[in-house]
Amino acid sequence: MELRHLRYFCAVADEMHVTRAAERLHLAQPALTQQIKSLEAELGVELLRRVGRRVELTEAGMAFRREAEAVLERVQSAAYIAQETARGSKGRLSIGLVESAAFAPPVTALLKQARALWPGVETSFLQGRTSDLLGALAERRIDVAFTRAPIPVDDSLHSQSFLSEAIIVAVPSHHPLAARSNVSFTELIDEPLIQPPTARPRR
């Protein structure tokens, strides 16, 4: 049994007339009649009964029509979903975020815009350290990640700069650099620094 058999049968059931159904399907009437007979032979039941120049559905035909129409609707829906997914309008997207990126206005604005453009895309989020998110990308548990530089060189991943932010150094008010509006990294070489713990290298 093929989908065309279901379409042929449903067309005849709609028209209640083989000739009109054949014209609608752009088929020769004898060919359509043969296809319906082949379908009935495969099922082992009578689906249509001729009444004068018209046809009517048997009880089995009425039951089969409901199921055939449901199958055809599902096929049409599957085709639509596949096309929309290919265009990016449907599907799932998993996004990784370091904690600071989750609150960065440009990132949240981009995510809001994406949701407005593609409301049919189901979005999920994973928050973690850069090293954890890179591992999740490599294992394909997420599709994209907003992380902090530096990004380790990895041929399997592609990175692109999205946002540049100023780095602020906080020093005591009596520190020699306190009155400066700009400080270079070289001037901090010998200074003790307090910074978030770095992730251990993955083994």
PDB file of C-alpha atoms in Angstrom:
ATOM      1  CA  MET A   1       0.000   0.000   0.000  1.00  0.00           C
ATOM      2  CA  GLU A   2       1.345   3.421  -0.968  1.00  0.00           C
ATOM      3  CA  LEU A   3       0.280   6.958  -0.101  1.00  0.00           C
ATOM      4  CA  ARG A   4      -1.125   7.429  -3.587  1.00  0.00           C
ATOM      5  CA  HIS A   5      -3.636   4.640  -2.898  1.00  0.00           C
ATOM      6  CA  LEU A   6      -4.869   6.577   0.128  1.00  0.00           C
ATOM      7  CA  ARG A   7      -5.119   9.781  -1.908  1.00  0.00           C
ATOM      8  CA  TYR A   8      -7.012   8.020  -4.679  1.00  0.00           C
ATOM      9  CA  PHE A   9      -9.450   6.423  -2.267  1.00  0.00           C
ATOM     10  CA  CYS A  10     -10.068   9.688  -0.365  1.00  0.00           C
ATOM     11  CA  ALA A  11     -10.701  11.536  -3.637  1.00  0.00           C
ATOM     12  CA  VAL A  12     -13.330   8.977  -4.646  1.00  0.00           C
ATOM     13  CA  ALA A  13     -14.852   9.114  -1.153  1.00  0.00           C
ATOM     14  CA  ASP A  14     -15.063  12.911  -1.395  1.00  0.00           C
ATOM     15  CA  GLU A  15     -16.651  12.955  -4.846  1.00  0.00           C
ATOM     16  CA  MET A  16     -18.722   9.788  -4.445  1.00  0.00           C
ATOM     17  CA  HIS A  17     -18.137   9.449  -8.160  1.00  0.00           C
ATOM     18  CA  VAL A  18     -15.209   7.667  -9.816  1.00  0.00           C
ATOM     19  CA  THR A  19     -15.223   9.743 -13.025  1.00  0.00           C
ATOM     20  CA  ARG A  20     -15.207  13.089 -11.190  1.00  0.00           C
ATOM     21  CA  ALA A  21     -12.494  11.820  -8.860  1.00  0.00           C
ATOM     22  CA  ALA A  22     -10.424  10.724 -11.854  1.00  0.00           C
ATOM     23  CA  GLU A  23     -10.757  14.194 -13.389  1.00  0.00           C
ATOM     24  CA  ARG A  24      -9.728  15.774 -10.099  1.00  0.00           C
ATOM     25  CA  LEU A  25      -6.677  13.512  -9.902  1.00  0.00           C
ATOM     26  CA  HIS A  26      -5.867  13.897 -13.598  1.00  0.00           C
ATOM     27  CA  LEU A  27      -6.110  10.138 -14.086  1.00  0.00           C
ATOM     28  CA  ALA A  28      -7.960   7.991 -16.568  1.00  0.00           C
ATOM     29  CA  GLN A  29     -11.132   6.570 -15.024  1.00  0.00           C
ATOM     30  CA  PRO A  30     -10.220   2.899 -15.729  1.00  0.00           C
ATOM     31  CA  ALA A  31      -6.807   3.401 -14.104  1.00  0.00           C
ATOM     32  CA  LEU A  32      -8.386   4.877 -10.968  1.00  0.00           C
ATOM     33  CA  THR A  33     -10.935   2.048 -10.804  1.00  0.00           C
ATOM     34  CA  GLN A  34      -8.104  -0.487 -11.016  1.00  0.00           C
ATOM     35  CA  GLN A  35      -6.171   1.239  -8.223  1.00  0.00           C
ATOM     36  CA  ILE A  36      -9.222   1.125  -5.926  1.00  0.00           C
ATOM     37  CA  LYS A  37      -9.779  -2.554  -6.715  1.00  0.00           C
ATOM     38  CA  SER A  38      -6.114  -3.277  -5.955  1.00  0.00           C
ATOM     39  CA  LEU A  39      -6.473  -1.497  -2.609  1.00  0.00           C
ATOM     40  CA  GLU A  40      -9.582  -3.501  -1.740  1.00  0.00           C
ATOM     41  CA  ALA A  41      -7.822  -6.726  -2.751  1.00  0.00           C
ATOM     42  CA  GLU A  42      -4.873  -5.888  -0.513  1.00  0.00           C
ATOM     43  CA  LEU A  43      -7.147  -5.122   2.432  1.00  0.00           C
ATOM     44  CA  GLY A  44      -9.456  -8.021   1.728  1.00  0.00           C
ATOM     45  CA  VAL A  45     -12.569  -5.872   2.231  1.00  0.00           C
ATOM     46  CA  GLU A  46     -15.016  -3.928   0.055  1.00  0.00           C
ATOM     47  CA  LEU A  47     -14.569  -0.177   0.556  1.00  0.00           C
ATOM     48  CA  LEU A  48     -16.916   1.188  -2.111  1.00  0.00           C
ATOM     49  CA  ARG A  49     -20.249   0.008  -3.412  1.00  0.00           C
ATOM     50  CA  ARG A  50     -21.636   1.166  -6.757  1.00  0.00           C
ATOM     51  CA  VAL A  51     -25.133   2.625  -6.618  1.00  0.00           C
ATOM     52  CA  GLY A  52     -26.300   3.563 -10.096  1.00  0.00           C
ATOM     53  CA  ARG A  53     -23.751   5.996 -11.498  1.00  0.00           C
ATOM     54  CA  ARG A  54     -22.477   6.919  -8.061  1.00  0.00           C
ATOM     55  CA  VAL A  55     -20.574   5.045  -5.386  1.00  0.00           C
ATOM     56  CA  GLU A  56     -21.078   4.939  -1.652  1.00  0.00           C
ATOM     57  CA  LEU A  57     -18.837   3.906   1.191  1.00  0.00           C
ATOM     58  CA  THR A  58     -19.336   0.603   2.924  1.00  0.00           C
ATOM     59  CA  GLU A  59     -19.036   0.525   6.709  1.00  0.00           C
ATOM     60  CA  ALA A  60     -15.443  -0.661   6.289  1.00  0.00           C
ATOM     61  CA  GLY A  61     -14.899   2.143   3.768  1.00  0.00           C
ATOM     62  CA  MET A  62     -16.095   4.786   6.229  1.00  0.00           C
ATOM     63  CA  ALA A  63     -13.727   3.482   8.896  1.00  0.00           C
ATOM     64  CA  PHE A  64     -10.850   3.296   6.427  1.00  0.00           C
ATOM     65  CA  ARG A  65     -11.539   6.829   5.193  1.00  0.00           C
ATOM     66  CA  ARG A  66     -11.120   8.287   8.689  1.00  0.00           C
ATOM     67  CA  GLU A  67      -7.779   6.576   9.149  1.00  0.00           C
ATOM     68  CA  ALA A  68      -6.577   7.336   5.615  1.00  0.00           C
ATOM     69  CA  GLU A  69      -7.338  11.041   6.026  1.00  0.00           C
ATOM     70  CA  ALA A  70      -5.498  11.067   9.357  1.00  0.00           C
ATOM     71  CA  VAL A  71      -2.441   9.470   7.726  1.00  0.00           C
ATOM     72  CA  LEU A  72      -2.444  11.986   4.878  1.00  0.00           C
ATOM     73  CA  GLU A  73      -2.756  14.870   7.335  1.00  0.00           C
ATOM     74  CA  ARG A  74       0.205  13.514   9.316  1.00  0.00           C
ATOM     75  CA  VAL A  75       2.274  13.212   6.157  1.00  0.00           C
ATOM     76  CA  GLN A  76       1.468  16.797   5.202  1.00  0.00           C
ATOM     77  CA  SER A  77       2.317  17.944   8.724  1.00  0.00           C
ATOM     78  CA  ALA A  78       5.611  16.027   8.655  1.00  0.00           C
ATOM     79  CA  ALA A  79       6.565  17.657   5.356  1.00  0.00           C
ATOM     80  CA  TYR A  80       5.741  21.116   6.739  1.00  0.00           C
ATOM     81  CA  ILE A  81       7.762  20.543   9.917  1.00  0.00           C
ATOM     82  CA  ALA A  82      10.739  19.275   7.904  1.00  0.00           C
ATOM     83  CA  GLN A  83      10.633  22.337   5.634  1.00  0.00           C
ATOM     84  CA  GLU A  84      10.280  24.754   8.554  1.00  0.00           C
ATOM     85  CA  THR A  85      13.121  23.036  10.428  1.00  0.00           C
ATOM     86  CA  ALA A  86      15.371  23.306   7.375  1.00  0.00           C
ATOM     87  CA  ARG A  87      14.586  27.032   7.226  1.00  0.00           C
ATOM     88  CA  GLY A  88      15.332  27.416  10.944  1.00  0.00           C
ATOM     89  CA  SER A  89      11.717  28.168  11.874  1.00  0.00           C
ATOM     90  CA  LYS A  90      11.240  24.947  13.840  1.00  0.00           C
ATOM     91  CA  GLY A  91      13.417  22.701  15.938  1.00  0.00           C
ATOM     92  CA  ARG A  92      15.484  22.859  19.129  1.00  0.00           C
ATOM     93  CA  LEU A  93      18.410  25.039  20.097  1.00  0.00           C
ATOM     94  CA  SER A  94      20.551  24.494  23.190  1.00  0.00           C
ATOM     95  CA  ILE A  95      22.642  27.484  24.288  1.00  0.00           C
ATOM     96  CA  GLY A  96      25.497  27.528  26.791  1.00  0.00           C
ATOM     97  CA  LEU A  97      26.194  30.646  28.865  1.00  0.00           C
ATOM     98  CA  VAL A  98      28.879  31.643  31.316  1.00  0.00           C
ATOM     99  CA  GLU A  99      27.316  33.368  34.311  1.00  0.00           C
ATOM    100  CA  SER A 100      28.373  36.889  33.298  1.00  0.00           C
ATOM    101  CA  ALA A 101      27.109  36.448  29.726  1.00  0.00           C
ATOM    102  CA  ALA A 102      23.658  35.519  31.000  1.00  0.00           C
ATOM    103  CA  PHE A 103      23.239  39.084  32.264  1.00  0.00           C
ATOM    104  CA  ALA A 104      25.008  40.977  29.461  1.00  0.00           C
ATOM    105  CA  PRO A 105      22.418  43.258  27.759  1.00  0.00           C
ATOM    106  CA  PRO A 106      23.643  42.521  24.190  1.00  0.00           C
ATOM    107  CA  VAL A 107      23.302  38.777  24.803  1.00  0.00           C
ATOM    108  CA  THR A 108      19.838  39.000  26.352  1.00  0.00           C
ATOM    109  CA  ALA A 109      18.723  41.354  23.560  1.00  0.00           C
ATOM    110  CA  LEU A 110      19.942  38.885  20.933  1.00  0.00           C
ATOM    111  CA  LEU A 111      18.130  35.981  22.574  1.00  0.00           C
ATOM    112  CA  LYS A 112      14.926  38.027  22.827  1.00  0.00           C
ATOM    113  CA  GLN A 113      15.186  38.960  19.142  1.00  0.00           C
ATOM    114  CA  ALA A 114      15.784  35.329  18.157  1.00  0.00           C
ATOM    115  CA  ARG A 115      12.712  34.198  20.082  1.00  0.00           C
ATOM    116  CA  ALA A 116      10.597  36.833  18.317  1.00  0.00           C
ATOM    117  CA  LEU A 117      11.913  35.828  14.891  1.00  0.00           C
ATOM    118  CA  TRP A 118      11.637  32.066  15.412  1.00  0.00           C
ATOM    119  CA  PRO A 119       8.848  31.411  17.935  1.00  0.00           C
ATOM    120  CA  GLY A 120       8.640  27.781  16.816  1.00  0.00           C
ATOM    121  CA  VAL A 121      12.203  27.006  17.930  1.00  0.00           C
ATOM    122  CA  GLU A 122      12.366  25.420  21.386  1.00  0.00           C
ATOM    123  CA  THR A 123      15.292  26.941  23.320  1.00  0.00           C
ATOM    124  CA  SER A 124      17.102  25.504  26.337  1.00  0.00           C
ATOM    125  CA  PHE A 125      20.031  26.901  28.318  1.00  0.00           C
ATOM    126  CA  LEU A 126      23.053  25.480  30.124  1.00  0.00           C
ATOM    127  CA  GLN A 127      25.065  27.663  32.477  1.00  0.00           C
ATOM    128  CA  GLY A 128      28.654  26.826  33.379  1.00  0.00           C
ATOM    129  CA  ARG A 129      32.313  27.753  33.167  1.00  0.00           C
ATOM    130  CA  THR A 130      33.975  28.226  29.801  1.00  0.00           C
ATOM    131  CA  SER A 131      35.793  24.894  30.055  1.00  0.00           C
ATOM    132  CA  ASP A 132      32.544  23.074  30.876  1.00  0.00           C
ATOM    133  CA  LEU A 133      30.711  24.696  27.968  1.00  0.00           C
ATOM    134  CA  LEU A 134      33.498  23.866  25.524  1.00  0.00           C
ATOM    135  CA  GLY A 135      33.254  20.255  26.648  1.00  0.00           C
ATOM    136  CA  ALA A 136      29.479  20.324  26.142  1.00  0.00           C
ATOM    137  CA  LEU A 137      30.002  21.711  22.634  1.00  0.00           C
ATOM    138  CA  ALA A 138      32.521  19.005  21.798  1.00  0.00           C
ATOM    139  CA  GLU A 139      30.086  16.355  23.050  1.00  0.00           C
ATOM    140  CA  ARG A 140      27.226  18.022  21.097  1.00  0.00           C
ATOM    141  CA  ARG A 141      25.133  18.498  24.230  1.00  0.00           C
ATOM    142  CA  ILE A 142      24.705  22.159  23.265  1.00  0.00           C
ATOM    143  CA  ASP A 143      24.676  23.903  19.884  1.00  0.00           C
ATOM    144  CA  VAL A 144      26.331  27.227  20.698  1.00  0.00           C
ATOM    145  CA  ALA A 145      27.901  28.916  23.716  1.00  0.00           C
ATOM    146  CA  PHE A 146      28.617  32.430  24.936  1.00  0.00           C
ATOM    147  CA  THR A 147      31.935  32.159  26.795  1.00  0.00           C
ATOM    148  CA  ARG A 148      34.799  34.338  27.936  1.00  0.00           C
ATOM    149  CA  ALA A 149      38.177  34.613  26.216  1.00  0.00           C
ATOM    150  CA  PRO A 150      40.675  33.115  25.857  1.00  0.00           C
ATOM    151  CA  ILE A 151      39.237  30.166  23.921  1.00  0.00           C
ATOM    152  CA  PRO A 152      41.564  27.160  23.573  1.00  0.00           C
ATOM    153  CA  VAL A 153      42.546  26.358  20.011  1.00  0.00           C
ATOM    154  CA  ASP A 154      40.456  23.418  18.815  1.00  0.00           C
ATOM    155  CA  ASP A 155      39.944  22.430  15.186  1.00  0.00           C
ATOM    156  CA  SER A 156      36.515  20.992  16.021  1.00  0.00           C
ATOM    157  CA  LEU A 157      35.162  24.336  17.293  1.00  0.00           C
ATOM    158  CA  HIS A 158      34.760  27.735  15.672  1.00  0.00           C
ATOM    159  CA  SER A 159      34.763  30.919  17.753  1.00  0.00           C
ATOM    160  CA  GLN A 160      33.802  34.467  16.840  1.00  0.00           C
ATOM    161  CA  SER A 161      34.017  37.675  18.864  1.00  0.00           C
ATOM    162  CA  PHE A 162      30.585  38.895  19.876  1.00  0.00           C
ATOM    163  CA  LEU A 163      31.180  41.540  22.527  1.00  0.00           C
ATOM    164  CA  SER A 164      34.127  43.558  23.814  1.00  0.00           C
ATOM    165  CA  GLU A 165      34.002  44.987  27.327  1.00  0.00           C
ATOM    166  CA  ALA A 166      36.362  47.187  29.318  1.00  0.00           C
ATOM    167  CA  ILE A 167      38.318  45.582  32.158  1.00  0.00           C
ATOM    168  CA  ILE A 168      38.234  47.542  35.393  1.00  0.00           C
ATOM    169  CA  VAL A 169      40.971  47.326  37.994  1.00  0.00           C
ATOM    170  CA  ALA A 170      39.921  48.069  41.575  1.00  0.00           C
ATOM    171  CA  VAL A 171      42.702  49.353  43.834  1.00  0.00           C
ATOM    172  CA  PRO A 172      42.751  50.966  47.293  1.00  0.00           C
ATOM    173  CA  SER A 173      42.323  54.742  47.319  1.00  0.00           C
ATOM    174  CA  HIS A 174      45.911  55.217  48.519  1.00  0.00           C
ATOM    175  CA  HIS A 175      47.399  53.056  45.743  1.00  0.00           C
ATOM    176  CA  PRO A 176      49.733  54.842  43.272  1.00  0.00           C
ATOM    177  CA  LEU A 177      47.468  53.864  40.378  1.00  0.00           C
ATOM    178  CA  ALA A 178      44.258  55.070  42.050  1.00  0.00           C
ATOM    179  CA  ALA A 179      44.386  58.488  40.407  1.00  0.00           C
ATOM    180  CA  ARG A 180      44.951  57.067  36.924  1.00  0.00           C
ATOM    181  CA  SER A 181      42.066  56.844  34.432  1.00  0.00           C
ATOM    182  CA  ASN A 182      43.837  54.216  32.290  1.00  0.00           C
ATOM    183  CA  VAL A 183      46.189  51.438  33.343  1.00  0.00           C
ATOM    184  CA  SER A 184      48.166  49.112  31.081  1.00  0.00           C
ATOM    185  CA  PHE A 185      48.597  45.414  31.785  1.00  0.00           C
ATOM    186  CA  THR A 186      52.360  45.843  32.053  1.00  0.00           C
ATOM    187  CA  GLU A 187      51.857  48.139  35.054  1.00  0.00           C
ATOM    188  CA  LEU A 188      50.098  45.309  36.880  1.00  0.00           C
ATOM    189  CA  ILE A 189      52.788  42.681  36.406  1.00  0.00           C
ATOM    190  CA  ASP A 190      54.154  42.953  39.945  1.00  0.00           C
ATOM    191  CA  GLU A 191      50.803  43.662  41.601  1.00  0.00           C
ATOM    192  CA  PRO A 192      49.010  40.987  43.633  1.00  0.00           C
ATOM    193  CA  LEU A 193      45.670  40.258  41.998  1.00  0.00           C
ATOM    194  CA  ILE A 194      42.395  38.820  43.242  1.00  0.00           C
ATOM    195  CA  GLN A 195      40.527  37.050  40.454  1.00  0.00           C
ATOM    196  CA  PRO A 196      37.975  34.213  40.045  1.00  0.00           C
ATOM    197  CA  PRO A 197      39.455  30.713  40.166  1.00  0.00           C
ATOM    198  CA  THR A 198      40.437  29.301  36.800  1.00  0.00           C
ATOM    199  CA  ALA A 199      39.192  25.917  35.671  1.00  0.00           C
ATOM    200  CA  ARG A 200      41.531  22.960  35.889  1.00  0.00           C
ATOM    201  CA  PRO A 201      42.640  21.605  32.507  1.00  0.00           C
ATOM    202  CA  ARG A 202      40.462  18.800  31.190  1.00  0.00           C
ATOM    203  CA  ARG A 203      42.098  15.391  31.034  1.00  0.00           C
TER     204      ARG A 203
END
